Coordinates of C-alpha atoms and ligand atoms in Angstrom, one line a residue:
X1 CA 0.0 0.0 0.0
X2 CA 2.5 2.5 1.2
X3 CA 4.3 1.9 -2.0
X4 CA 1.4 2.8 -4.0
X5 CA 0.8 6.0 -2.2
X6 CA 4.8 7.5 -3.3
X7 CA 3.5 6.7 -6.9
X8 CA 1.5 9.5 -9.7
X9 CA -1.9 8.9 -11.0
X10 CA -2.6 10.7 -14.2
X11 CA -6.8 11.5 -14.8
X12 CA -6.9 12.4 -18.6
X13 CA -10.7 14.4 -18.6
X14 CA -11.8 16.3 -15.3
X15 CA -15.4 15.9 -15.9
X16 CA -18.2 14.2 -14.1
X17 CA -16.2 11.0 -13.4
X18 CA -12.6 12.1 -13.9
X19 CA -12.7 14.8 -11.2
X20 CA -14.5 13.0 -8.6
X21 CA -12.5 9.9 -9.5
X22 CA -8.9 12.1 -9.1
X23 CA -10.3 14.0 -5.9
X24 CA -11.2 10.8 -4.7
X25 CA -7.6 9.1 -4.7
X26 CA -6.0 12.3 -3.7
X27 CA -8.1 11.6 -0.5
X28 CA -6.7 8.3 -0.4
X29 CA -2.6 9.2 -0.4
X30 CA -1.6 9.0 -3.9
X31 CA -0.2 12.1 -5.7
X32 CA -2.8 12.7 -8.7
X33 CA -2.4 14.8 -11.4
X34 CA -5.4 16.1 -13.2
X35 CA -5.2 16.4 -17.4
X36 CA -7.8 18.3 -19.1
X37 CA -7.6 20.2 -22.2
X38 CA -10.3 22.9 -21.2
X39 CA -7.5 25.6 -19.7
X40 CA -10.5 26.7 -17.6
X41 CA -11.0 23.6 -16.2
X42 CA -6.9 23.6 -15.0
X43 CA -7.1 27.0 -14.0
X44 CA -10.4 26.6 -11.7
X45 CA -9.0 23.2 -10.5
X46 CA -5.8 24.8 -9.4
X47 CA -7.5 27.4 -7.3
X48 CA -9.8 24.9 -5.5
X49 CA -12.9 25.9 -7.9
X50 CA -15.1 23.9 -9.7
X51 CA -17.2 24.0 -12.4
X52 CA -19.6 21.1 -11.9
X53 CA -22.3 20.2 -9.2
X54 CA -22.4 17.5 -7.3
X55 CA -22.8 17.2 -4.1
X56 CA -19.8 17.1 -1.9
X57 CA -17.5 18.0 -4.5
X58 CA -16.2 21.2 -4.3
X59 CA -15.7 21.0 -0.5
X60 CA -13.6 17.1 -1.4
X61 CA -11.3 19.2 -4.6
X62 CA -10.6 22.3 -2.4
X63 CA -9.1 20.1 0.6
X64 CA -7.2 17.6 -1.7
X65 CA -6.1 20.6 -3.7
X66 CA -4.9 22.9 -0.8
X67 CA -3.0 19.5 0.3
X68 CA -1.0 19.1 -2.4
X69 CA -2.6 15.7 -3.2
X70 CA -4.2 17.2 -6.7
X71 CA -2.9 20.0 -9.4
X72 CA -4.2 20.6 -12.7
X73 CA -2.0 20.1 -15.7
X74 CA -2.9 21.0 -19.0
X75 CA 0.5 19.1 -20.9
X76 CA 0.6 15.3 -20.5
X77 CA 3.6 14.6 -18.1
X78 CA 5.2 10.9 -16.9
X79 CA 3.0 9.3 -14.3
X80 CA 2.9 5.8 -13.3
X81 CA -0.8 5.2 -13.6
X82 CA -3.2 6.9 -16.3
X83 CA -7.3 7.0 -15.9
X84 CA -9.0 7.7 -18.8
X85 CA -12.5 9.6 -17.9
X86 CA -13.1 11.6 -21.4
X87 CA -16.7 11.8 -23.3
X88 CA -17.6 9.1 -25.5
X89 CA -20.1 11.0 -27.6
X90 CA -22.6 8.6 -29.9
X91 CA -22.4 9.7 -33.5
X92 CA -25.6 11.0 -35.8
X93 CA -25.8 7.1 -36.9
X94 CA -25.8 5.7 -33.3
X95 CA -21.8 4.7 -33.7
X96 CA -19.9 5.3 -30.8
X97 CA -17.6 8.6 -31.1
X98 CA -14.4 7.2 -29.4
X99 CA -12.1 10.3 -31.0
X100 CA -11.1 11.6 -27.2
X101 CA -10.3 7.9 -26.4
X102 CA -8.3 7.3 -29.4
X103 CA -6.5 11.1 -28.8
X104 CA -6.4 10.8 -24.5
X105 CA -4.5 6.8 -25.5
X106 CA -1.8 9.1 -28.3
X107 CA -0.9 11.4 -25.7
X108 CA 0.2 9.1 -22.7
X109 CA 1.5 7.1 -25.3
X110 CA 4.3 9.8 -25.7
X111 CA 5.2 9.4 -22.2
X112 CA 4.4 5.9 -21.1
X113 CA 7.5 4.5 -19.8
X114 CA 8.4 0.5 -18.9
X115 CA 5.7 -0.6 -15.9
X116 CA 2.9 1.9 -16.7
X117 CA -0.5 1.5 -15.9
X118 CA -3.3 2.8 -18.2
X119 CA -6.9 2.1 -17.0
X120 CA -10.0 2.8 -19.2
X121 CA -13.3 4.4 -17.1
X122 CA -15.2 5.8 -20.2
X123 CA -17.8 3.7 -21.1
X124 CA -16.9 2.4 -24.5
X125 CA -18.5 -0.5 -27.3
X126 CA -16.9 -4.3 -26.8
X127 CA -13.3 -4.5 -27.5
X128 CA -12.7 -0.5 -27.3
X129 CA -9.5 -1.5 -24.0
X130 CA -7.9 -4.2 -26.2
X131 CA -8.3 -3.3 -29.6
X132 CA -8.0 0.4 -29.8
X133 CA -6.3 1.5 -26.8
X134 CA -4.1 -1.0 -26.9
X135 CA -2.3 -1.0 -30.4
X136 CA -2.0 2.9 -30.0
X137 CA -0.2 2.4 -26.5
X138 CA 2.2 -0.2 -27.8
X139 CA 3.2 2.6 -30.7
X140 CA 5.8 3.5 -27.9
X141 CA 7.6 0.5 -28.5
X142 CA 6.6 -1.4 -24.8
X143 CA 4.9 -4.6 -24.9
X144 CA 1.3 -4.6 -23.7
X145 CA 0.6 -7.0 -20.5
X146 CA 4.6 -7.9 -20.0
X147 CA 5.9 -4.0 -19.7
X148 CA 3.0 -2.0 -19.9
X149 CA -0.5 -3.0 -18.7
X150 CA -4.1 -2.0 -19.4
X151 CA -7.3 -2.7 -18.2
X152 CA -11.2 -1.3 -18.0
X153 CA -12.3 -0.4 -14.8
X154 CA -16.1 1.0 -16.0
X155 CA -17.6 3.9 -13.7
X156 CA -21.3 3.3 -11.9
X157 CA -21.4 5.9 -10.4
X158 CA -25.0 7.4 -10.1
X159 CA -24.7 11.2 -10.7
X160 CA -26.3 13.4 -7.3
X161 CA -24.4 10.4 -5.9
X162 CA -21.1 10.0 -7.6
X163 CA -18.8 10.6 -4.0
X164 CA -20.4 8.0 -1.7
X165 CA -21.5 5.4 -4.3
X166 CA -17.6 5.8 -5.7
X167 CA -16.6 4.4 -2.6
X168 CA -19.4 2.3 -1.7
X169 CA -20.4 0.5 -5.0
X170 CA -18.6 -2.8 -6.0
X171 CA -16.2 -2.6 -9.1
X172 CA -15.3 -4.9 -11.8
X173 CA -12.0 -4.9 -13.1
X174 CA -11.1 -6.1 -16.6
X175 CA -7.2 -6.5 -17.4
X176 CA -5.8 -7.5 -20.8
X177 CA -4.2 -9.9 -18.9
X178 CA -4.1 -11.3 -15.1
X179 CA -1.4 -8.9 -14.4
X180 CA -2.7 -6.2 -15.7
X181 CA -6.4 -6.5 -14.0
X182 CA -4.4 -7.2 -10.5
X183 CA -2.4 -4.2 -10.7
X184 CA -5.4 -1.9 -11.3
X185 CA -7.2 -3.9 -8.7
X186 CA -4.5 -2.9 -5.9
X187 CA -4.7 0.5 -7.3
X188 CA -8.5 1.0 -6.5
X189 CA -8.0 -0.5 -3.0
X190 CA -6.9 2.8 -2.0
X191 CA -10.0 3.7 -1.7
X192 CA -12.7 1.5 -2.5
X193 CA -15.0 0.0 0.2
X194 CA -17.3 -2.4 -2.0
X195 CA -15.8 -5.6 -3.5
X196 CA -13.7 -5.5 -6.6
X197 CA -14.0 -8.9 -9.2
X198 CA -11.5 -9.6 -12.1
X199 CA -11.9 -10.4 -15.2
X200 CA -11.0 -9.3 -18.4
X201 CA -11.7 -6.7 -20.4
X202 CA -14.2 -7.5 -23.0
X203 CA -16.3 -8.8 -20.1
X204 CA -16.0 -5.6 -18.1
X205 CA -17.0 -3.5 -21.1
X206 CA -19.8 -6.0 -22.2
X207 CA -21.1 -5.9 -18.2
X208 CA -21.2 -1.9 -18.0
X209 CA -23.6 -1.6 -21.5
X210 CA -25.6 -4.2 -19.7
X211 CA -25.9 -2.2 -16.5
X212 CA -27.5 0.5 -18.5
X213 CA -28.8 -1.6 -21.3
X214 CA -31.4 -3.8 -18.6
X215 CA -32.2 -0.4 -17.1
X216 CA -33.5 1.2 -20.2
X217 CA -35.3 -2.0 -21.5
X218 CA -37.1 -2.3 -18.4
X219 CA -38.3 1.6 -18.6
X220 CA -39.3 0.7 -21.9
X221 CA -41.5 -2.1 -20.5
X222 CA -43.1 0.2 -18.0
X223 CA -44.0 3.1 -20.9
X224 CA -45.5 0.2 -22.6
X225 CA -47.9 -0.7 -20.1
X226 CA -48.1 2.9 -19.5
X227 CA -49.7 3.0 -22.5
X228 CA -51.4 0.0 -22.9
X229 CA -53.2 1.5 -19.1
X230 CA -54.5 3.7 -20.9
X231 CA -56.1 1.9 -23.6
X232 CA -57.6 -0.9 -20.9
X233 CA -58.6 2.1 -18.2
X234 CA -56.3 1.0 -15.0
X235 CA -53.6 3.3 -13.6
X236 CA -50.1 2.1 -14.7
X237 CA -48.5 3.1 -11.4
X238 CA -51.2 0.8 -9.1
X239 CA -50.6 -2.3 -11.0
X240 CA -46.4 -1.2 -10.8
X241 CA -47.1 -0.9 -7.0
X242 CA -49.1 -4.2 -6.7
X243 CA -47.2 -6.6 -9.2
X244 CA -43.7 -5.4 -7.7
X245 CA -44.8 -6.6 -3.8
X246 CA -44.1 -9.9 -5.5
X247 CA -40.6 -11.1 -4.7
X248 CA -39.5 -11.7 -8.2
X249 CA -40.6 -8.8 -9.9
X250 CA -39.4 -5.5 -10.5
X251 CA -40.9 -3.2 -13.0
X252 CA -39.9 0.0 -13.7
X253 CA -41.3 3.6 -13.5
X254 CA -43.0 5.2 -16.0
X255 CA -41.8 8.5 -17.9
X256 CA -41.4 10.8 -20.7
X257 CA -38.9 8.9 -21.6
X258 CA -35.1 8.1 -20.7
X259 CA -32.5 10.8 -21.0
X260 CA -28.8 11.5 -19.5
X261 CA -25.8 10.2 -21.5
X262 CA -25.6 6.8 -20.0
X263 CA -29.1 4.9 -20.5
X264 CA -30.3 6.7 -23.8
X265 CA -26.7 6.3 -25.1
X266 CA -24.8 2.8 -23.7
X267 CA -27.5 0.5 -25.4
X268 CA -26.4 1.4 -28.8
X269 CA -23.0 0.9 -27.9
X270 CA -23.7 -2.4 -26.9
X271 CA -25.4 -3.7 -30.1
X272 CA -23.3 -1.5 -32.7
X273 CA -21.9 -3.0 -36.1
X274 CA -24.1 -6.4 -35.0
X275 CA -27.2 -6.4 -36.7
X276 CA -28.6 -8.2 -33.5
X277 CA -30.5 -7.0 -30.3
X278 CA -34.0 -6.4 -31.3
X279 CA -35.4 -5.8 -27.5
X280 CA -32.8 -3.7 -27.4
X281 CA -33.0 -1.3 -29.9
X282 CA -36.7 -1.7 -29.9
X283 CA -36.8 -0.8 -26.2
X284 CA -34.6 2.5 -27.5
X285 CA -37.3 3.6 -29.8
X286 CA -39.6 3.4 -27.1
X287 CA -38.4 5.1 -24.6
X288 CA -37.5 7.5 -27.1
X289 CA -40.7 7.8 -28.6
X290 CA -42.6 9.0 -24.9
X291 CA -41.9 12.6 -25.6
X292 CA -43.8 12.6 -28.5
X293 CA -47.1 10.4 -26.9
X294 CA -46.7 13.3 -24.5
X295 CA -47.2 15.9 -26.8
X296 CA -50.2 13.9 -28.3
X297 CA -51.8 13.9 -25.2
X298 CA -50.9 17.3 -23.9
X299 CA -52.5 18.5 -27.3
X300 CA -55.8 16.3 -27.1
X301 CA -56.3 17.8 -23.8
X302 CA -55.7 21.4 -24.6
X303 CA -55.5 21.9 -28.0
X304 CA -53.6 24.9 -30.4
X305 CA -53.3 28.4 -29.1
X306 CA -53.0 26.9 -25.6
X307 CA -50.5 28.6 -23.3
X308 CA -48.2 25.1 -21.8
X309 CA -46.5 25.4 -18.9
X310 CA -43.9 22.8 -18.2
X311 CA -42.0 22.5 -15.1
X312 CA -38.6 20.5 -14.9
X313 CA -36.1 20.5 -17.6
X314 CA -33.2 18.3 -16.7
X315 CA -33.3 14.8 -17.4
X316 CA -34.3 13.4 -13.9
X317 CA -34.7 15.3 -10.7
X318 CA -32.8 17.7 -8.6
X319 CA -29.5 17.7 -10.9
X320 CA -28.9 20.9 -13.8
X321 CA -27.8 18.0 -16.4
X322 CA -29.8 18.3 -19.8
X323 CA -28.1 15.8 -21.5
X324 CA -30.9 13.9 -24.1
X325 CA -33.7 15.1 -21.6
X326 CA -36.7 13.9 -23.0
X327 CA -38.3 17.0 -21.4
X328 CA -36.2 19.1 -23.7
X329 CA -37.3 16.9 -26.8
X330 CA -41.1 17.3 -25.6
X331 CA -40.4 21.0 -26.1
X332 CA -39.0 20.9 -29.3
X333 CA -41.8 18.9 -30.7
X334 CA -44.4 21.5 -28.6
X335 CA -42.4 24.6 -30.6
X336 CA -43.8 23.2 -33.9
X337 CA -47.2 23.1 -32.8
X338 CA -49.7 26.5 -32.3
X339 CA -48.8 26.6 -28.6
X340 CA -47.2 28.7 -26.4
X341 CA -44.7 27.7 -23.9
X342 CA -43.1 28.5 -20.5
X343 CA -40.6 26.6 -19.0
X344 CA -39.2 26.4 -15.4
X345 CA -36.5 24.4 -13.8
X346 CA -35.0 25.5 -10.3
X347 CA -31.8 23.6 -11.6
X348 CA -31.1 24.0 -15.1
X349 CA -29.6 27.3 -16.1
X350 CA -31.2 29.5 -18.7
X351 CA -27.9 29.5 -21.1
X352 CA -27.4 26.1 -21.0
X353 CA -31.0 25.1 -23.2
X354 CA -31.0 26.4 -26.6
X355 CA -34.2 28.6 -25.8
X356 CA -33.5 30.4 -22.8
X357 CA -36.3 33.1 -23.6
X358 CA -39.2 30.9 -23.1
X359 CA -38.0 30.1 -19.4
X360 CA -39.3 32.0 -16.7
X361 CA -37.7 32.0 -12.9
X362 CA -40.3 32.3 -10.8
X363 CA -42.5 29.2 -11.3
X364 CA -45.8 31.5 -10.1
X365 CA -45.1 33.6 -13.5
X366 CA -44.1 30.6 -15.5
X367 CA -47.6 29.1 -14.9
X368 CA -49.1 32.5 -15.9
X369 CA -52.7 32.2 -18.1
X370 CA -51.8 28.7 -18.6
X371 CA -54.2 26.5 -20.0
X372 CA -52.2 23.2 -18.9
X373 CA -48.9 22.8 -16.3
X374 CA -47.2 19.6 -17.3
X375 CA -45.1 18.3 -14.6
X376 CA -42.2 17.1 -16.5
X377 CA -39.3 16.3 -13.7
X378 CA -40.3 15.5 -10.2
X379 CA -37.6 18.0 -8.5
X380 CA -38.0 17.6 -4.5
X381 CA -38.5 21.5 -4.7
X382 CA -41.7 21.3 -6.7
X383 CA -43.3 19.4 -3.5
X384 CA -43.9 22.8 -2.1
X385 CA -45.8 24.6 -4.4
X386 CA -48.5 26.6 -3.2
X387 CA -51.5 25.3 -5.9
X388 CA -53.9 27.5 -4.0
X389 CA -51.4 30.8 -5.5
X390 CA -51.4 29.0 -8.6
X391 CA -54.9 28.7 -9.4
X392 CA -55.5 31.6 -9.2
X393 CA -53.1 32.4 -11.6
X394 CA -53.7 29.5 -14.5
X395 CA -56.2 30.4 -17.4
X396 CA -57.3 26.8 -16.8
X397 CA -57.2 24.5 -14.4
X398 CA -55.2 21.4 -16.4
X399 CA -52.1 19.4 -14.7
X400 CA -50.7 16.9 -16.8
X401 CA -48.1 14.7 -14.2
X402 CA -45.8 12.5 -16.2
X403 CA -44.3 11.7 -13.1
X404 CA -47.0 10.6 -10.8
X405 CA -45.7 12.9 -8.3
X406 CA -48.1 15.6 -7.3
X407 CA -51.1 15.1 -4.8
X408 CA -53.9 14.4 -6.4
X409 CA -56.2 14.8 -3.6
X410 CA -55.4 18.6 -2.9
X411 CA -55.6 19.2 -6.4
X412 CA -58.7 17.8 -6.9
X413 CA -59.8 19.8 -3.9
X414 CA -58.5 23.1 -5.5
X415 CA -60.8 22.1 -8.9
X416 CA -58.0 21.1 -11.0
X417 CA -58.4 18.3 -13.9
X418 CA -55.3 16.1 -13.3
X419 CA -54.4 13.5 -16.3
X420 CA -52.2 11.1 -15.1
X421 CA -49.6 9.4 -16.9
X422 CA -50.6 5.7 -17.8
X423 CA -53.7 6.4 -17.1
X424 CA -56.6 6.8 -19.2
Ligands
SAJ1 N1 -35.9 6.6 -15.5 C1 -37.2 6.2 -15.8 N2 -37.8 5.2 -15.0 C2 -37.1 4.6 -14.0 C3 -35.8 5.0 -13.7 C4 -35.2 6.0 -14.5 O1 -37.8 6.7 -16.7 O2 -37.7 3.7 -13.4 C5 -35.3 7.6 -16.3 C6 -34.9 8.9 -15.6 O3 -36.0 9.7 -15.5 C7 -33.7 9.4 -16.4 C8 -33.1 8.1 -17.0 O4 -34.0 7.1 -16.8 O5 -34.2 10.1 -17.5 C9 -31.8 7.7 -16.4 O6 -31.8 7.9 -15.0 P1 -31.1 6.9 -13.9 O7 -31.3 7.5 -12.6 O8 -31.7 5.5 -14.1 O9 -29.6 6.7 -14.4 P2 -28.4 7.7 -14.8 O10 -28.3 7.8 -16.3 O11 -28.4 9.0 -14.0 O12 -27.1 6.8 -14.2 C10 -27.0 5.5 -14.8 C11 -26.8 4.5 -13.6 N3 -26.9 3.1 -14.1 C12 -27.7 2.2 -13.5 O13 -28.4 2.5 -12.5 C13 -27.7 0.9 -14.0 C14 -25.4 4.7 -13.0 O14 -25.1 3.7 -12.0 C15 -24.3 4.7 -14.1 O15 -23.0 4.9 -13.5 C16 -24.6 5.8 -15.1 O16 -25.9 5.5 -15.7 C17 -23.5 5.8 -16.1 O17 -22.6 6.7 -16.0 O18 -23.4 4.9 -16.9

């Protein structure tokens, strides 16, 4: 252990996972070195600052940072250990995007020297570790699993989350070979509490997509008998409650559909270049078919020239991320239509949506002479609205909840017509 700690960890990309992943071993002893090619990223890091929320982080970077443990670096140096935490975007055609990958593996290839570690955390398509990460490091002469070693070590980290459930979860650890996969195993013993498992690195990559990929196809089971509810008249969400108090059942929660870059994304990833995985990709176009079955209904309900009001933005609660929000795709479909919209999100910040005009701050002026409010994310923050203040400022008394959230009863109470989600 003590061995470990005298040694340099290297985090190429200081974003949602590599910057809780570096803060994170800093914490744990080891000298880490953050890499990022945003120069504001470095600059921030280097005075403590940082750019991203989630809980418990700026408080973890500014200790580690004022004790030395962490410094931004903005040219690749030597280090004995590498993490690779950059985006892997997904392409127009559903392709995974792996061009940070590919240029994060070229430039600690210029410095890898003899008994280098390079670990993989970005979520990537089968065979991503071995057969292009691998070849590019071995351009620096050093033979891969006998002088330099590789593995993937995929993130789980649930965002809102990412400090305790880095520690906490259980990690699986895919080497090239044996050697490789123990070496990054003693590595992450620094800090991790949960159990670590070995294997190797197809395995690893193949078990992260499926992580994601049973999430999503699940969801998509619940939207479908979200809307098959409808069509038979029982409420989606009682039969969920019901059928799940039996021990071998779990079915998802309904919703406008799946957004964030992990479940709307990692499924494609999984099934690319095969021409196989039909739940799969047919679970995909479900989920990402709910925005517009929202809009359908919102409009049947309403019709043109109705003022919408929709409140939450980001692509699940009580987090600013916007990343494929289905809320944001409802929006854009709505924009077509003869409607008018207002948008509210306590969260997401106005520059970061590509209409900031149509959102309003307060959420009492954002529901305005509305003819519908559309609860769109269940933020905790929205459990204290005052509905009394707000009907007396709606044109008419509509609440569409996507999220089966609100309370009916003190709406009902109040006079509004609630529409429910999966239910007819
Ligand atoms: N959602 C539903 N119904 C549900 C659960 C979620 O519609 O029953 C929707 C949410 O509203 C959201 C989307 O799914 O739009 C994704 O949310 P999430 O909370 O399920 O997951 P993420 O994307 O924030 O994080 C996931 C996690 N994976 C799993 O739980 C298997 C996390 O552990 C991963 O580390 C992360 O993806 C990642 O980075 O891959």
């Amino acid at each position: 252990m003590s061995l470990i700690k005298d040694k340099t960890l290297t985090v190429v990309g200081l974003g949602y996972i590599g910057l809780p992943t570096a803060s994170v071993f800093a914490n744990a002893g080891i000298n880490v070195l953050g890499f990022d090619l945003n120069e504001n990223i470095i600059k921030n890091l280097n005075i403590g600052e940082v750019l991203i929320e989630e809980p418990g982080l700026p408080e973890l970077v500014k200790k580690v940072v004022r004790a030395g443990k962490l410094k931004g670096i903005s040219k690749m140096e030597e280090s004995d250990y590498f993490i690779i935490a950059v985006p892997t975007p997904i392409n127009e055609d559903k392709t995974a995007n792996l061009d940070y990958v590919k240029s994060a593996s070229k430039s600690i290839g210029e410095v890898i020297k003899k008994g280098d570690t390079v670990i993989l955390e970005s979520t990537s398509p089968p065979g991503t570790t071995e057969d292009i990460i691998g070849p590019i490091l071995e351009e620096s002469g050093l033979k891969l699993g006998e002088e330099i070693f590789l593995a993937h070590s995929p993130e789980r980290v649930l965002p809102g989350k990412i400090i305790n459930e880095l520690t906490k979860n259980d990690r699986i650890i895919g080497g090239v070979n044996q050697e490789s996969a123990e070496k990054v195993k003693e590595l992450y013993e620094l800090f991790v509490e949960g159990r670590i498992f070995i294997t190797d690195s197809k395995t690893a990559e193949v078990c992260k997509l499926m992580e994601n990929t049973y999430r999503d196809v699940n969801i998509a089971l619940a939207n479908e008998l979200a809307i098959l509810s409808e069509n038979m008249g029982v409420n989606a969400w009682e039969v969920i409650e019901f059928a799940n108090k039996h021990p071998r059942v779990n079915i998802h929660q309904p919703s406008p559909g799946v957004g964030g870059h992990c479940l709307a994304v990692d499924p494609w990833f999984l099934i690319e270049g095969q021409g196989e995985g039909k739940i799969i990709e047919l679970s995909r176009n479900i989920n990402d078919s709910m925005p517009s079955y929202v809009k359908d209904r919102i409009l049947k309900l309403v019709g043109s020239g109705s003022k919408i009001s929709i409140l939450g933005l980001s692509y699940k609660p009580n987090i600013d991320d916007t990343r494929e929000s289905p809320i944001l795709k409802l929006v854009e479909l709505l924009k077509e239509e003869d409607v008018e919209l207002s948008l509210h999100d306590p969260f997401v910040k106005k520059q970061s949506i590509p209409y900031p005009d149509l959102m309003v701050e307060d959420i009492y002026d954002a529901v305005d002479n509305a003819d519908i409010i559309v609860l769109g994310v269940n933020h905790t923050q929205y459990e204290d609205i005052d509905f009394t203040r707000v009907s007396e400022k709606v044109a008419r008394k509509n609440i569409f909840d996507t999220r089966n959230f609100l309370d009916e009863e003190e709406l009902k109470k109040l006079g509004f017509n609630i529409t429910l989600l999966g239910r007819s």
